[in-house]
Amino acid sequence: MADIIKVKANSRTAAVAGAIAGVMREHKHVDIQAIGAGAVNQALKALVLAKGYLAEEGIEIICSPEFVDVDIDCKVRTAIKIVVDPKN
Amino acid sequence: MADIIKVKANSRTAAVAGAIAGVMREHKHVDIQAIGAGAVNQALKALVLAKGYLAEEGIEIICSPEFVDVDIDCKVRTAIKIVVDPKN
């Protein structure tokens, strides 16, 4: 199973982007998970950067967002999971 | 040229989702634009809902985020544009 990259509101965009690109290179698939507006925003910004890095290497990516329920400290919260795959 | 759906932090998710689905049905393409974390979060949540609506009709969608510079009151701000296309 490929990695899940969990993004927080205070995650550094460039670091997350590097992680996304790294997992995509290795696994040709990555799931990015974020809870809350700040985290979702960081995740999407990192994804734009990662898309640029990977495009330079000839890897085009597409993404598809979905909701997932996540258990945090015994409370169920709704996260957004962004599923990233190669375009072709 | 297809419509751009501009999402704000206080946009209603269901209304935006309906708009996304409507434009996709008609134009087979839609651009969603959001500035700021709250707006980006609403846009992504609406996109998940719209994806569900369209999947029920047999329309699978994929998305690709990018940065765009937008002029607002003579100030340049960076928006996130989510480009949505049919999967096949």
PDB file of C-alpha atoms in Angstrom:
ATOM      1  CA  MET A   1       0.000   0.000   0.000  1.00  0.00           C
ATOM      2  CA  ALA A   2       1.316   3.423  -0.889  1.00  0.00           C
ATOM      3  CA  ASP A   3       1.936   6.114   1.675  1.00  0.00           C
ATOM      4  CA  ILE A   4      -0.596   8.607   2.943  1.00  0.00           C
ATOM      5  CA  ILE A   5       0.818  12.104   3.313  1.00  0.00           C
ATOM      6  CA  LYS A   6      -0.925  13.894   6.166  1.00  0.00           C
ATOM      7  CA  VAL A   7      -0.892  17.663   5.810  1.00  0.00           C
ATOM      8  CA  LYS A   8      -1.447  20.152   8.614  1.00  0.00           C
ATOM      9  CA  ALA A   9      -2.237  23.857   8.460  1.00  0.00           C
ATOM     10  CA  ASN A  10       1.324  24.630   9.568  1.00  0.00           C
ATOM     11  CA  SER A  11       3.002  22.128   7.223  1.00  0.00           C
ATOM     12  CA  ARG A  12       5.614  23.762   5.004  1.00  0.00           C
ATOM     13  CA  THR A  13       4.366  23.803   1.421  1.00  0.00           C
ATOM     14  CA  ALA A  14       7.757  23.018  -0.143  1.00  0.00           C
ATOM     15  CA  ALA A  15       8.374  20.087   2.222  1.00  0.00           C
ATOM     16  CA  VAL A  16       4.953  18.588   1.488  1.00  0.00           C
ATOM     17  CA  ALA A  17       5.473  19.134  -2.245  1.00  0.00           C
ATOM     18  CA  GLY A  18       8.794  17.289  -2.071  1.00  0.00           C
ATOM     19  CA  ALA A  19       7.148  14.406  -0.229  1.00  0.00           C
ATOM     20  CA  ILE A  20       4.317  14.193  -2.787  1.00  0.00           C
ATOM     21  CA  ALA A  21       6.789  14.180  -5.679  1.00  0.00           C
ATOM     22  CA  GLY A  22       8.960  11.572  -3.953  1.00  0.00           C
ATOM     23  CA  VAL A  23       6.093   9.157  -3.308  1.00  0.00           C
ATOM     24  CA  MET A  24       4.742   9.640  -6.844  1.00  0.00           C
ATOM     25  CA  ARG A  25       8.139   8.806  -8.342  1.00  0.00           C
ATOM     26  CA  GLU A  26       8.420   5.654  -6.262  1.00  0.00           C
ATOM     27  CA  HIS A  27       4.841   4.338  -6.069  1.00  0.00           C
ATOM     28  CA  LYS A  28       3.094   6.047  -9.045  1.00  0.00           C
ATOM     29  CA  HIS A  29       0.321   6.862  -6.583  1.00  0.00           C
ATOM     30  CA  VAL A  30      -0.129   8.973  -3.471  1.00  0.00           C
ATOM     31  CA  ASP A  31      -2.939   9.836  -1.091  1.00  0.00           C
ATOM     32  CA  ILE A  32      -2.859  13.228   0.613  1.00  0.00           C
ATOM     33  CA  GLN A  33      -5.011  13.733   3.692  1.00  0.00           C
ATOM     34  CA  ALA A  34      -5.992  17.053   5.271  1.00  0.00           C
ATOM     35  CA  ILE A  35      -8.448  18.080   7.984  1.00  0.00           C
ATOM     36  CA  GLY A  36      -9.658  21.668   8.155  1.00  0.00           C
ATOM     37  CA  ALA A  37      -9.460  24.638   5.820  1.00  0.00           C
ATOM     38  CA  GLY A  38      -5.840  25.580   6.579  1.00  0.00           C
ATOM     39  CA  ALA A  39      -4.613  22.042   6.006  1.00  0.00           C
ATOM     40  CA  VAL A  40      -6.639  21.585   2.808  1.00  0.00           C
ATOM     41  CA  ASN A  41      -5.234  24.843   1.462  1.00  0.00           C
ATOM     42  CA  GLN A  42      -1.645  23.791   2.250  1.00  0.00           C
ATOM     43  CA  ALA A  43      -2.255  20.404   0.645  1.00  0.00           C
ATOM     44  CA  LEU A  44      -3.530  21.938  -2.569  1.00  0.00           C
ATOM     45  CA  LYS A  45      -0.696  24.473  -2.760  1.00  0.00           C
ATOM     46  CA  ALA A  46       1.835  21.676  -2.230  1.00  0.00           C
ATOM     47  CA  LEU A  47       0.112  19.653  -4.936  1.00  0.00           C
ATOM     48  CA  VAL A  48       0.471  22.502  -7.442  1.00  0.00           C
ATOM     49  CA  LEU A  49       4.209  22.695  -6.660  1.00  0.00           C
ATOM     50  CA  ALA A  50       4.643  18.909  -6.842  1.00  0.00           C
ATOM     51  CA  LYS A  51       2.814  18.881 -10.164  1.00  0.00           C
ATOM     52  CA  GLY A  52       5.412  21.337 -11.468  1.00  0.00           C
ATOM     53  CA  TYR A  53       8.360  19.271 -10.186  1.00  0.00           C
ATOM     54  CA  LEU A  54       6.981  16.086 -11.713  1.00  0.00           C
ATOM     55  CA  ALA A  55       6.057  17.747 -15.017  1.00  0.00           C
ATOM     56  CA  GLU A  56       9.739  18.682 -15.441  1.00  0.00           C
ATOM     57  CA  GLU A  57      10.476  14.951 -15.314  1.00  0.00           C
ATOM     58  CA  GLY A  58       7.728  14.145 -17.803  1.00  0.00           C
ATOM     59  CA  ILE A  59       5.278  12.844 -15.191  1.00  0.00           C
ATOM     60  CA  GLU A  60       1.801  14.365 -15.614  1.00  0.00           C
ATOM     61  CA  ILE A  61      -0.512  13.892 -12.653  1.00  0.00           C
ATOM     62  CA  ILE A  62      -4.245  14.054 -12.067  1.00  0.00           C
ATOM     63  CA  CYS A  63      -6.090  14.168  -8.788  1.00  0.00           C
ATOM     64  CA  SER A  64      -9.456  13.254  -7.386  1.00  0.00           C
ATOM     65  CA  PRO A  65     -10.730  14.472  -3.999  1.00  0.00           C
ATOM     66  CA  GLU A  66     -12.934  12.450  -1.670  1.00  0.00           C
ATOM     67  CA  PHE A  67     -14.192  12.557   1.922  1.00  0.00           C
ATOM     68  CA  VAL A  68     -12.868  10.090   4.489  1.00  0.00           C
ATOM     69  CA  ASP A  69     -13.818   9.662   8.114  1.00  0.00           C
ATOM     70  CA  VAL A  70     -10.787   9.716  10.367  1.00  0.00           C
ATOM     71  CA  ASP A  71     -10.660   8.726  14.012  1.00  0.00           C
ATOM     72  CA  ILE A  72      -8.706  11.294  16.041  1.00  0.00           C
ATOM     73  CA  ASP A  73      -8.590  10.909  19.831  1.00  0.00           C
ATOM     74  CA  CYS A  74     -11.742   8.761  19.622  1.00  0.00           C
ATOM     75  CA  LYS A  75     -13.620  11.469  17.720  1.00  0.00           C
ATOM     76  CA  VAL A  76     -14.666  10.981  14.120  1.00  0.00           C
ATOM     77  CA  ARG A  77     -13.664  13.859  11.881  1.00  0.00           C
ATOM     78  CA  THR A  78     -14.171  14.277   8.164  1.00  0.00           C
ATOM     79  CA  ALA A  79     -10.937  14.650   6.257  1.00  0.00           C
ATOM     80  CA  ILE A  80     -10.423  15.413   2.608  1.00  0.00           C
ATOM     81  CA  LYS A  81      -8.310  12.836   0.840  1.00  0.00           C
ATOM     82  CA  ILE A  82      -6.791  13.832  -2.474  1.00  0.00           C
ATOM     83  CA  VAL A  83      -5.933  10.793  -4.555  1.00  0.00           C
ATOM     84  CA  VAL A  84      -3.105  11.461  -7.003  1.00  0.00           C
ATOM     85  CA  ASP A  85      -2.320   9.248  -9.990  1.00  0.00           C
ATOM     86  CA  PRO A  86      -0.337   9.549 -13.209  1.00  0.00           C
ATOM     87  CA  LYS A  87      -2.346  11.005 -16.098  1.00  0.00           C
ATOM     88  CA  ASN A  88      -1.597   8.149 -18.489  1.00  0.00           C
TER      89      ASN A  88
ATOM     90  CA  MET B   1     -14.955  29.430 -23.379  1.00  0.00           C
ATOM     91  CA  ALA B   2     -16.355  27.559 -20.423  1.00  0.00           C
ATOM     92  CA  ASP B   3     -17.403  29.243 -17.218  1.00  0.00           C
ATOM     93  CA  ILE B   4     -15.197  29.943 -14.228  1.00  0.00           C
ATOM     94  CA  ILE B   5     -16.892  29.219 -10.920  1.00  0.00           C
ATOM     95  CA  LYS B   6     -15.579  31.581  -8.264  1.00  0.00           C
ATOM     96  CA  VAL B   7     -15.838  30.187  -4.760  1.00  0.00           C
ATOM     97  CA  LYS B   8     -15.736  32.215  -1.557  1.00  0.00           C
ATOM     98  CA  ALA B   9     -15.204  31.095   2.032  1.00  0.00           C
ATOM     99  CA  ASN B  10     -18.897  31.667   2.727  1.00  0.00           C
ATOM    100  CA  SER B  11     -20.167  29.999  -0.452  1.00  0.00           C
ATOM    101  CA  ARG B  12     -22.653  27.228   0.256  1.00  0.00           C
ATOM    102  CA  THR B  13     -21.081  23.884  -0.575  1.00  0.00           C
ATOM    103  CA  ALA B  14     -24.233  22.352  -2.079  1.00  0.00           C
ATOM    104  CA  ALA B  15     -24.863  25.394  -4.289  1.00  0.00           C
ATOM    105  CA  VAL B  16     -21.288  25.361  -5.596  1.00  0.00           C
ATOM    106  CA  ALA B  17     -21.485  21.594  -6.143  1.00  0.00           C
ATOM    107  CA  GLY B  18     -24.662  22.032  -8.182  1.00  0.00           C
ATOM    108  CA  ALA B  19     -22.992  24.718 -10.284  1.00  0.00           C
ATOM    109  CA  ILE B  20     -19.927  22.543 -10.911  1.00  0.00           C
ATOM    110  CA  ALA B  21     -22.092  19.595 -11.950  1.00  0.00           C
ATOM    111  CA  GLY B  22     -24.233  21.819 -14.186  1.00  0.00           C
ATOM    112  CA  VAL B  23     -21.279  23.323 -16.039  1.00  0.00           C
ATOM    113  CA  MET B  24     -19.625  19.895 -16.419  1.00  0.00           C
ATOM    114  CA  ARG B  25     -22.793  18.444 -17.937  1.00  0.00           C
ATOM    115  CA  GLU B  26     -23.043  21.305 -20.423  1.00  0.00           C
ATOM    116  CA  HIS B  27     -19.422  22.106 -21.287  1.00  0.00           C
ATOM    117  CA  LYS B  28     -17.516  18.912 -20.293  1.00  0.00           C
ATOM    118  CA  HIS B  29     -15.061  21.254 -18.573  1.00  0.00           C
ATOM    119  CA  VAL B  30     -15.065  23.662 -15.667  1.00  0.00           C
ATOM    120  CA  ASP B  31     -12.565  25.908 -13.924  1.00  0.00           C
ATOM    121  CA  ILE B  32     -13.063  26.585 -10.213  1.00  0.00           C
ATOM    122  CA  GLN B  33     -11.278  29.561  -8.687  1.00  0.00           C
ATOM    123  CA  ALA B  34     -10.678  30.217  -4.992  1.00  0.00           C
ATOM    124  CA  ILE B  35      -8.571  32.707  -3.047  1.00  0.00           C
ATOM    125  CA  GLY B  36      -7.639  31.962   0.550  1.00  0.00           C
ATOM    126  CA  ALA B  37      -7.833  28.870   2.738  1.00  0.00           C
ATOM    127  CA  GLY B  38     -11.555  29.074   3.515  1.00  0.00           C
ATOM    128  CA  ALA B  39     -12.481  29.416  -0.151  1.00  0.00           C
ATOM    129  CA  VAL B  40     -10.123  26.640  -1.263  1.00  0.00           C
ATOM    130  CA  ASN B  41     -11.622  24.333   1.358  1.00  0.00           C
ATOM    131  CA  GLN B  42     -15.183  25.117   0.215  1.00  0.00           C
ATOM    132  CA  ALA B  43     -14.173  24.577  -3.411  1.00  0.00           C
ATOM    133  CA  LEU B  44     -12.714  21.160  -2.673  1.00  0.00           C
ATOM    134  CA  LYS B  45     -15.691  20.064  -0.577  1.00  0.00           C
ATOM    135  CA  ALA B  46     -18.053  21.166  -3.356  1.00  0.00           C
ATOM    136  CA  LEU B  47     -15.935  19.265  -5.858  1.00  0.00           C
ATOM    137  CA  VAL B  48     -16.266  16.047  -3.846  1.00  0.00           C
ATOM    138  CA  LEU B  49     -20.058  16.459  -3.816  1.00  0.00           C
ATOM    139  CA  ALA B  50     -20.198  17.307  -7.535  1.00  0.00           C
ATOM    140  CA  LYS B  51     -18.058  14.271  -8.285  1.00  0.00           C
ATOM    141  CA  GLY B  52     -20.696  12.141  -6.539  1.00  0.00           C
ATOM    142  CA  TYR B  53     -23.591  13.742  -8.430  1.00  0.00           C
ATOM    143  CA  LEU B  54     -21.845  13.266 -11.783  1.00  0.00           C
ATOM    144  CA  ALA B  55     -20.724   9.705 -11.001  1.00  0.00           C
ATOM    145  CA  GLU B  56     -24.406   8.772 -10.576  1.00  0.00           C
ATOM    146  CA  GLU B  57     -24.886   9.879 -14.182  1.00  0.00           C
ATOM    147  CA  GLY B  58     -21.856   7.924 -15.373  1.00  0.00           C
ATOM    148  CA  ILE B  59     -19.585  10.963 -15.669  1.00  0.00           C
ATOM    149  CA  GLU B  60     -16.208  10.390 -14.004  1.00  0.00           C
ATOM    150  CA  ILE B  61     -14.164  13.528 -13.422  1.00  0.00           C
ATOM    151  CA  ILE B  62     -10.516  14.308 -12.741  1.00  0.00           C
ATOM    152  CA  CYS B  63      -9.010  17.549 -11.567  1.00  0.00           C
ATOM    153  CA  SER B  64      -5.747  19.399 -11.731  1.00  0.00           C
ATOM    154  CA  PRO B  65      -4.906  22.393  -9.516  1.00  0.00           C
ATOM    155  CA  GLU B  66      -2.790  25.347 -10.596  1.00  0.00           C
ATOM    156  CA  PHE B  67      -1.891  28.850  -9.416  1.00  0.00           C
ATOM    157  CA  VAL B  68      -3.267  31.906 -11.200  1.00  0.00           C
ATOM    158  CA  ASP B  69      -2.653  35.573 -10.553  1.00  0.00           C
ATOM    159  CA  VAL B  70      -5.877  37.492 -10.196  1.00  0.00           C
ATOM    160  CA  ASP B  71      -6.306  41.246 -10.160  1.00  0.00           C
ATOM    161  CA  ILE B  72      -8.619  42.344  -7.352  1.00  0.00           C
ATOM    162  CA  ASP B  73      -9.079  46.054  -6.716  1.00  0.00           C
ATOM    163  CA  CYS B  74      -5.767  46.699  -8.539  1.00  0.00           C
ATOM    164  CA  LYS B  75      -3.919  44.253  -6.277  1.00  0.00           C
ATOM    165  CA  VAL B  76      -2.485  41.021  -7.592  1.00  0.00           C
ATOM    166  CA  ARG B  77      -3.476  38.007  -5.534  1.00  0.00           C
ATOM    167  CA  THR B  78      -2.649  34.361  -6.077  1.00  0.00           C
ATOM    168  CA  ALA B  79      -5.691  32.194  -6.554  1.00  0.00           C
ATOM    169  CA  ILE B  80      -5.906  28.445  -6.854  1.00  0.00           C
ATOM    170  CA  LYS B  81      -7.644  27.321 -10.011  1.00  0.00           C
ATOM    171  CA  ILE B  82      -8.909  23.757 -10.095  1.00  0.00           C
ATOM    172  CA  VAL B  83      -9.338  22.549 -13.656  1.00  0.00           C
ATOM    173  CA  VAL B  84     -11.953  19.811 -13.954  1.00  0.00           C
ATOM    174  CA  ASP B  85     -12.287  17.510 -16.952  1.00  0.00           C
ATOM    175  CA  PRO B  86     -13.964  14.206 -17.746  1.00  0.00           C
ATOM    176  CA  LYS B  87     -11.798  11.179 -16.948  1.00  0.00           C
ATOM    177  CA  ASN B  88     -12.057   9.664 -20.424  1.00  0.00           C
TER     178      ASN B  88
END
